[in-house]
Amino acid sequence: QEIMKWNGWGYSDSRFLFNKKGQAEFTGKRYRLSGMIIPGLKDWFENTFGASLQHKTPATPILTSSAVQPPTLNEAFVEEVKSTGIPFSHDAEDRVFRAHGHCLHEIFALREGKFGRVPDMVVWPNCHNDVVKIVELACKHNVCLMPYGGGTSVSSALECPPEETRSIVSLDTSQMNRILWIDEKNLTAHVEAGIVGQDLERLLNQSGYCTGHEPDSMEFSSLGGWVATRASGMKKNIYGNIEDLVVHVKMVTPRGVIEKGCQGPRMSTGPDIHHFIMGSEGTLGVVTEVTMKIRPMPEYQKYGSVVFPNFEQGVACLREVAKQRCAPASIRLMDNEQFQFGHALKPQVSSIFTSFVDGLKKFYITKFKGFDPNRLCVATLLFEGDREKVLQHEKQVYDIAAKFGGLAAGEDNGQRGYMLTFVIAYLRDLGMDYYVIGESFETSVPWDRVLDICRNVKARIIQECKDKGVQFSPLSTCRVTQTYDAGACVYFYFAFNYRGLSDPVHVYEQVEHAAREEILANGGSLSHHHGG
């Protein structure tokens, strides 16, 4: 909490800003982009959104405790929690910090210093047994519990209902962050559910293992949160989604502790209880401990990228890769708008040589090969495993890409694409400093509907913005981020300049609602992995 923003994404010391010269830079020291100047971002930002650095909408800098509603405490519950020795707080800052996820409307309100109903109290259990005690006391005293992991939810799951009259208690699992054991014979690890992704991987790496589960939020999201939202990771092609990784789950409910009687890899005795737990988003109980599969760390990792003349060719290539079941650890296809955006995020390089070579490459792709810079799109790739197998695999994928007009575009572009994954969430805060609001949402869709859904949803967003009085043309863009035998996961990003709108968040929500309707009409799902 000390090192995180209370009204934006991520670490307090890491943010995009435009300096006095009007150049974009990314502050802090935590990321590869940290401390770098990004010369192309200002032009891209102003041209894309019609935004101007003269028109600022700064956030409320300090959390004012007096603006937060005083807590509604259940005194009998508080007394009994005290007697257990489990730490708790009803400090305004602690409560506000756990009152939201990262939906646009939540962050927008925080930036304006507006707080609705927030939890009345926060408790910090240290282990499974502490959770059992807290749940028993909550039942006894009719108190609401809201499990809290990393706070990265984008499904409004952490919002407190304003009409709730009972005391609401945020159960923060962050102190339950230990790996309890590693079983090297069965390649499993038994882990407390409050651990966040980056800590889990770091600790497992020390023993030579990994889970391979890397959602974009892995720096902050928790293992319990992954289970509760049925999460998916970037490298699911090798390691699987969370439902493939989980062997055993312990969950505390008002009716007692639910867990399977053994750790067998599969059972056929009625419906699988894990499928009730995964995706339940804290409505049925608190996930406290998880046994999950682990793998030896890969000996070799290689990035790559492919440029296609257009999005259609790129999708056809991904389809073929999925059909041949030879997908690398990760394969993502960006549309042209995202390619241009990625280009705008290139940091300044001191060596004249690098930029010259980049220029040469660009010339080769756009002129020499007849690629239209306003139509081309890029796939980023990540291969992992034994060195020999990776190199074979790489050749197989590049051979398929060539059949669809794809041109290998180097490791650097691939690596940069994945590095940007972790800083991209910081960009929304920059936008909000200058009247620009945006959001991403995702869907899963059968292969034969991928092109339709991409085209129709992007067009619907543009049309809806026009109809709802948005005065500037919006950014409406997509990428295919996961492939399956029978379909793919598609991410949409949209953002617009809201100058001149009296209720921008309402307009945004109307547009998003229409976009989701369009997704359903085109055969897509409401969510592939964010939860609902």
PDB file of C-alpha atoms in Angstrom, residues 308-313 334-337 339-340 371-378:
ATOM      1  CA  PHE A 308       1.989  -9.314 -42.206  1.00  0.00           C
ATOM      2  CA  PRO A 309       0.715  -7.165 -45.096  1.00  0.00           C
ATOM      3  CA  ASN A 310      -2.723  -6.974 -43.415  1.00  0.00           C
ATOM      4  CA  PHE A 311      -4.753  -8.219 -40.456  1.00  0.00           C
ATOM      5  CA  GLU A 312      -6.611 -10.859 -42.508  1.00  0.00           C
ATOM      6  CA  GLN A 313      -3.357 -12.600 -43.456  1.00  0.00           C
ATOM      7  CA  MET A 334      -1.786  -6.611 -33.219  1.00  0.00           C
ATOM      8  CA  ASP A 335      -3.871  -4.658 -35.714  1.00  0.00           C
ATOM      9  CA  ASN A 336      -2.453  -1.667 -37.572  1.00  0.00           C
ATOM     10  CA  GLU A 337      -3.544   0.920 -34.963  1.00  0.00           C
ATOM     11  CA  PHE A 339       1.345  -1.383 -34.476  1.00  0.00           C
ATOM     12  CA  GLN A 340       1.423   2.419 -34.866  1.00  0.00           C
ATOM     13  CA  PHE A 371       3.645  -3.351 -47.435  1.00  0.00           C
ATOM     14  CA  ASP A 372       1.248  -0.479 -46.788  1.00  0.00           C
ATOM     15  CA  PRO A 373       2.253   1.145 -43.440  1.00  0.00           C
ATOM     16  CA  ASN A 374      -1.429   1.898 -42.797  1.00  0.00           C
ATOM     17  CA  ARG A 375      -2.498  -1.718 -43.232  1.00  0.00           C
ATOM     18  CA  LEU A 376       0.351  -3.912 -42.046  1.00  0.00           C
ATOM     19  CA  CYS A 377       0.121  -5.684 -38.698  1.00  0.00           C
ATOM     20  CA  VAL A 378       2.562  -7.451 -36.390  1.00  0.00           C
TER      21      VAL A 378
END
